[in-house]
């Protein structure tokens, strides 16, 4: 894909996150300038001291900073060990922060890792979108390749109405029915729901597109909006089964591929994700497993609305390709402290 000139616009807030350890130098990192040529990726600004890390803050799957899912992005994490990255993610406080730990400038290839405030996460969709947009702003639009803990993730970036739009292609997705007694029923108790609340046309599944998500379809939009779950109980269930989120979905109307979604994320240390690209990709695999993908189609997922951060995720599926494409935009978060 031909590289284009980077778009103009405000740069995201660049924070300096301090180490929990005492350091002598408190020098700040100056704002990073866009390279003259978008064809050559320069190494992002290096750390000014062992105790400071430059963090960009974006909100993904939105064009409005008041919506979407915030993510931290560290463009230069080559000198950070696991403990440092976890500490930075905890300091930032978002559901995930992405760290570029190595890169090949000529190939536009990057090693990418993700940390929640509590642990490393194998794959995170919204932080991938945010990182791709941050790179495209600095180096020009085109294709990027991320080496992640779950494998290669290709991301195409382009300009749409003056803003960068990113489309990630997941690892092959798959899905299988959830076990009722040991998986579905305990989760329903933690959600304070019953089996009568579930939509029979969307049976419970464990869906995967980089990590596992329990998918539950709910009959009522009002039931989804009123979600009030037992944080500790759901945390323990999810940790036991190795799930990243519980993807709760409501179909807007029969025959349509428009869904409202909510994603509790207690294992990541937050109550809920406003936009979950990894779950959206897994949901694409789920729809294919149900036999609903007989031709190329696009699914729209509206998420975050009930928590005041509306987000739009677009999922493209093809019957002959097990991979899922998830598209969205990301915008910088101005004037926001740590």
Coordinates of C-alpha atoms in Angstrom, one line a residue:
X1 CA 0.0 0.0 0.0
X2 CA 1.3 3.4 -0.9
X3 CA 2.4 5.5 2.0
X4 CA 0.6 8.9 2.2
X5 CA 1.6 12.2 3.8
X6 CA 0.8 12.2 7.5
X7 CA -2.4 14.1 8.4
X8 CA -2.3 17.4 10.1
X9 CA -4.0 18.0 13.4
X10 CA -3.3 18.2 17.1
X11 CA -0.8 15.9 18.7
X12 CA -2.0 13.7 21.6
X13 CA -1.1 14.6 25.1
X14 CA 2.4 13.2 25.8
X15 CA 2.7 12.4 29.5
X16 CA 5.8 11.6 31.5
X17 CA 5.0 8.6 33.8
X18 CA 7.4 8.4 36.7
X19 CA 8.9 5.3 38.0
X20 CA 7.8 4.1 41.5
X21 CA 11.5 4.1 42.3
X22 CA 13.2 7.3 43.3
X23 CA 15.3 8.8 40.5
X24 CA 17.7 11.7 40.5
X25 CA 16.8 13.2 37.1
X26 CA 13.4 14.7 36.6
X27 CA 14.0 15.9 33.0
X28 CA 10.8 15.9 30.9
X29 CA 10.6 14.4 27.4
X30 CA 10.0 17.0 24.7
X31 CA 7.2 16.6 22.2
X32 CA 8.0 14.4 19.3
X33 CA 8.1 16.0 15.8
X34 CA 6.6 14.4 12.7
X35 CA 9.4 13.2 10.4
X36 CA 9.9 15.1 7.2
X37 CA 9.5 12.0 5.1
X38 CA 6.7 9.5 6.0
X39 CA 8.6 6.8 4.2
X40 CA 11.2 6.5 6.9
X41 CA 10.2 5.7 10.5
X42 CA 12.5 7.3 12.9
X43 CA 13.1 5.9 16.4
X44 CA 10.7 7.6 18.8
X45 CA 12.0 9.9 21.4
X46 CA 14.2 8.0 23.9
X47 CA 13.8 8.1 27.7
X48 CA 15.4 11.1 29.3
X49 CA 16.1 9.2 32.5
X50 CA 15.6 5.7 33.9
X51 CA 12.6 6.9 35.7
X52 CA 10.5 8.5 32.9
X53 CA 8.4 7.0 30.1
X54 CA 6.6 9.0 27.4
X55 CA 3.0 7.9 27.1
X56 CA 0.6 9.0 24.4
X57 CA -3.1 8.8 25.2
X58 CA -5.7 8.1 22.6
X59 CA -9.3 7.1 22.6
X60 CA -10.1 4.3 20.1
X61 CA -13.2 3.5 18.1
X62 CA -14.5 7.0 18.1
X63 CA -13.9 10.4 16.5
X64 CA -14.9 12.2 19.7
X65 CA -12.4 12.3 22.7
X66 CA -15.5 12.0 25.0
X67 CA -16.3 8.6 23.5
X68 CA -14.4 5.4 22.7
X69 CA -12.0 3.4 24.8
X70 CA -8.8 5.2 26.1
X71 CA -5.5 3.5 25.6
X72 CA -1.9 4.4 26.5
X73 CA 0.7 4.1 23.8
X74 CA 4.4 3.9 24.4
X75 CA 6.3 4.2 21.1
X76 CA 9.7 3.4 22.6
X77 CA 9.7 0.6 25.2
X78 CA 12.8 -1.1 24.0
X79 CA 14.6 -0.5 27.4
X80 CA 11.6 -1.5 29.6
X81 CA 11.3 -4.8 31.4
X82 CA 8.1 -6.5 32.2
X83 CA 7.9 -5.0 35.7
X84 CA 8.3 -1.5 34.4
X85 CA 5.7 -1.9 31.7
X86 CA 3.2 -3.2 34.2
X87 CA 4.0 -0.3 36.5
X88 CA 3.5 2.2 33.7
X89 CA 0.2 0.6 32.8
X90 CA -1.0 0.7 36.4
X91 CA 0.0 4.4 36.6
X92 CA -1.8 5.2 33.3
X93 CA -4.9 3.4 34.7
X94 CA -6.6 2.5 31.4
X95 CA -7.8 -1.0 30.6
X96 CA -4.7 -1.4 28.5
X97 CA -1.5 0.3 27.5
X98 CA 0.5 -0.8 24.4
X99 CA 4.3 -0.9 24.3
X100 CA 6.5 -1.1 21.2
X101 CA 9.4 -3.1 22.3
X102 CA 11.3 -3.5 19.0
X103 CA 10.9 -2.3 15.4
X104 CA 12.1 -2.6 11.8
X105 CA 11.8 0.9 10.3
X106 CA 12.2 -0.2 6.7
X107 CA 9.6 -2.9 6.9
X108 CA 7.1 -0.9 9.1
X109 CA 7.2 -3.9 11.5
X110 CA 6.8 -3.5 15.3
X111 CA 6.9 -5.8 18.3
X112 CA 3.8 -4.9 20.4
X113 CA 2.9 -5.9 23.9
X114 CA -0.1 -5.0 26.0
X115 CA -0.5 -4.5 29.8
X116 CA -3.6 -3.9 31.9
X117 CA -3.1 -2.3 35.3
X118 CA -2.9 -5.9 36.7
X119 CA -1.3 -8.1 34.1
X120 CA 0.0 -8.6 30.6
X121 CA -2.8 -9.2 28.0
X122 CA -2.1 -11.4 25.0
X123 CA -4.0 -9.2 22.6
X124 CA -5.9 -5.9 22.8
X125 CA -7.8 -4.5 19.8
X126 CA -8.4 -0.9 20.9
X127 CA -4.8 -0.4 21.9
X128 CA -3.7 -1.9 18.5
X129 CA -5.9 0.6 16.7
X130 CA -4.6 3.5 18.9
X131 CA -1.0 2.5 18.2
X132 CA -1.6 2.2 14.5
X133 CA -3.1 5.7 14.4
X134 CA -0.3 7.1 16.5
X135 CA 2.3 5.7 14.1
X136 CA 0.4 6.7 11.0
X137 CA 0.2 10.3 12.2
X138 CA 4.0 10.3 12.6
X139 CA 5.1 8.2 9.6
X140 CA 2.3 8.3 7.1
X141 CA -0.6 6.0 6.3
X142 CA -0.1 2.5 4.8
X143 CA 0.2 -1.0 6.1
X144 CA 1.8 -1.8 9.5
X145 CA 2.7 -5.2 10.8
X146 CA 2.6 -5.9 14.6
X147 CA 4.3 -8.9 16.1
X148 CA 2.1 -9.6 19.2
X149 CA 2.1 -12.5 21.7
X150 CA -0.7 -14.1 19.7
X151 CA 1.0 -13.8 16.3
X152 CA 1.2 -11.3 13.4
X153 CA -1.5 -8.7 13.3
X154 CA -1.6 -6.6 10.1
X155 CA -3.2 -3.2 10.3
X156 CA -4.0 -1.0 7.3
X157 CA -4.3 2.7 7.8
X158 CA -5.8 5.4 5.6
X159 CA -7.2 8.9 5.7
X160 CA -11.0 9.3 6.0
X161 CA -12.3 12.9 6.1
X162 CA -8.9 14.0 7.4
X163 CA -8.6 11.5 10.2
X164 CA -6.8 8.2 10.3
X165 CA -8.9 5.0 10.1
X166 CA -7.3 1.7 11.0
X167 CA -8.3 -1.8 10.1
X168 CA -6.7 -4.7 12.0
X169 CA -6.8 -8.3 10.7
X170 CA -7.0 -10.8 13.5
X171 CA -5.5 -14.2 13.8
X172 CA -7.9 -17.0 12.7
X173 CA -11.0 -16.9 14.8
X174 CA -13.0 -19.8 16.1
X175 CA -15.9 -20.4 18.5
X176 CA -17.5 -23.3 20.4
X177 CA -20.5 -23.8 22.7
X178 CA -20.0 -22.9 26.3
X179 CA -20.7 -25.5 29.0
X180 CA -23.9 -24.7 30.8
X181 CA -23.3 -25.9 34.4
X182 CA -19.6 -24.9 34.9
X183 CA -19.5 -21.8 32.7
X184 CA -22.8 -20.2 31.8
X185 CA -24.7 -20.7 35.1
X186 CA -22.0 -19.3 37.4
X187 CA -21.6 -16.2 35.1
X188 CA -25.4 -15.6 35.1
X189 CA -25.4 -15.6 38.9
X190 CA -22.5 -13.1 38.9
X191 CA -24.4 -10.9 36.4
X192 CA -27.6 -11.3 38.5
X193 CA -29.3 -12.6 35.4
X194 CA -31.2 -15.9 34.7
X195 CA -31.3 -18.1 31.7
X196 CA -34.7 -16.5 30.8
X197 CA -32.8 -13.3 30.0
X198 CA -30.8 -14.9 27.2
X199 CA -31.6 -14.7 23.5
X200 CA -32.1 -18.3 22.2
X201 CA -30.9 -17.2 18.7
X202 CA -27.5 -16.3 20.1
X203 CA -26.4 -19.3 22.2
X204 CA -23.6 -19.0 24.7
X205 CA -20.1 -19.6 23.2
X206 CA -16.5 -19.3 24.0
X207 CA -15.1 -17.2 21.1
X208 CA -11.5 -16.7 20.2
X209 CA -9.5 -14.2 18.0
X210 CA -6.4 -13.9 20.0
X211 CA -7.9 -14.5 23.4
X212 CA -11.0 -16.1 24.8
X213 CA -14.3 -14.3 25.5
X214 CA -17.6 -15.7 26.8
X215 CA -20.4 -14.5 24.4
X216 CA -23.9 -14.2 25.9
X217 CA -26.8 -12.8 23.9
X218 CA -29.4 -11.0 25.9
X219 CA -33.1 -10.6 24.9
X220 CA -33.7 -7.1 26.2
X221 CA -31.8 -3.9 25.5
X222 CA -33.1 -2.6 28.8
X223 CA -31.6 -5.6 30.6
X224 CA -28.2 -4.9 29.0
X225 CA -28.4 -1.2 29.9
X226 CA -29.1 -2.0 33.6
X227 CA -26.0 -4.3 34.0
X228 CA -24.9 -4.3 37.6
X229 CA -22.7 -7.4 38.3
X230 CA -20.7 -8.9 41.2
X231 CA -17.2 -7.7 40.4
X232 CA -15.3 -10.2 42.6
X233 CA -17.5 -13.2 41.7
X234 CA -17.1 -12.6 37.9
X235 CA -13.4 -11.9 38.3
X236 CA -12.9 -15.3 39.9
X237 CA -14.9 -17.1 37.3
X238 CA -13.1 -15.4 34.4
X239 CA -9.7 -16.0 35.9
X240 CA -10.5 -19.7 36.4
X241 CA -11.4 -20.1 32.8
X242 CA -8.9 -17.8 31.3
X243 CA -11.4 -15.4 29.7
X244 CA -10.5 -11.9 28.8
X245 CA -14.0 -10.4 28.8
X246 CA -17.6 -11.5 28.9
X247 CA -19.0 -10.1 25.7
X248 CA -22.7 -9.3 26.3
X249 CA -24.6 -8.5 23.1
X250 CA -28.1 -7.5 22.1
X251 CA -29.3 -7.7 18.5
X252 CA -30.9 -4.4 17.5
X253 CA -33.5 -6.2 15.3
X254 CA -34.1 -9.6 13.7
X255 CA -32.4 -9.9 10.4
X256 CA -30.0 -7.0 11.1
X257 CA -26.3 -7.2 11.9
X258 CA -26.3 -4.3 14.3
X259 CA -25.6 -5.1 17.9
X260 CA -25.2 -3.3 21.3
X261 CA -22.5 -4.7 23.5
X262 CA -21.1 -4.4 27.0
X263 CA -17.8 -6.1 28.1
X264 CA -17.1 -6.5 31.8
X265 CA -13.4 -6.7 32.4
X266 CA -12.7 -7.4 36.1
X267 CA -9.6 -9.5 35.4
X268 CA -8.0 -6.4 33.9
X269 CA -8.8 -4.4 37.0
X270 CA -11.6 -2.3 35.4
X271 CA -15.4 -2.7 35.7
X272 CA -16.0 -2.4 31.9
X273 CA -14.5 -1.7 28.6
X274 CA -16.1 1.0 26.5
X275 CA -14.9 -0.6 23.2
X276 CA -13.3 -4.1 22.9
X277 CA -11.7 -4.8 19.5
X278 CA -10.5 -8.2 20.6
X279 CA -14.0 -9.2 21.6
X280 CA -15.4 -7.8 18.4
X281 CA -13.0 -10.0 16.4
X282 CA -13.9 -13.0 18.4
X283 CA -17.6 -12.2 17.9
X284 CA -17.0 -12.3 14.2
X285 CA -15.7 -15.9 14.6
X286 CA -18.8 -16.6 16.7
X287 CA -21.2 -15.4 14.0
X288 CA -19.3 -17.6 11.5
X289 CA -19.6 -20.6 13.8
X290 CA -23.4 -20.0 13.9
X291 CA -23.6 -20.3 10.1
X292 CA -24.5 -16.6 9.7
X293 CA -21.6 -15.7 7.4
X294 CA -22.6 -17.0 3.9
X295 CA -21.4 -14.0 2.0
X296 CA -19.0 -11.1 2.7
X297 CA -20.7 -8.9 5.2
X298 CA -20.2 -6.1 7.7
X299 CA -21.3 -6.1 11.3
X300 CA -21.8 -2.9 13.4
X301 CA -21.2 -3.1 17.2
X302 CA -22.2 -0.1 19.3
X303 CA -20.5 -0.3 22.7
X304 CA -19.9 2.0 25.6
X305 CA -23.2 3.8 25.2
X306 CA -24.5 2.8 28.6
X307 CA -21.3 4.0 30.4
X308 CA -21.2 7.4 28.7
X309 CA -18.4 6.6 26.2
X310 CA -20.2 5.6 22.9
X311 CA -18.0 3.6 20.5
X312 CA -18.5 2.2 17.0
X313 CA -16.7 -1.0 15.9
X314 CA -17.1 -2.3 12.3
X315 CA -16.4 -6.0 11.8
X316 CA -15.9 -7.4 8.3
X317 CA -16.3 -11.1 7.6
X318 CA -15.8 -13.4 4.7
X319 CA -17.1 -17.0 4.5
X320 CA -13.8 -18.3 3.1
X321 CA -11.4 -16.4 5.6
X322 CA -11.3 -17.4 9.3
X323 CA -9.6 -14.1 10.1
X324 CA -11.7 -11.1 11.1
X325 CA -11.2 -7.4 10.2
X326 CA -12.1 -4.8 12.8
X327 CA -12.1 -1.1 11.8
X328 CA -12.2 2.1 13.7
X329 CA -10.6 5.5 14.3
X330 CA -8.7 6.9 17.3
X331 CA -8.3 10.5 18.5
X332 CA -5.9 12.0 20.9
X333 CA -7.0 12.9 24.4
X334 CA -6.0 16.5 25.0
X335 CA -5.5 18.1 28.4
X336 CA -5.8 14.9 30.4
X337 CA -3.5 14.2 33.4
X338 CA -2.2 10.8 34.5

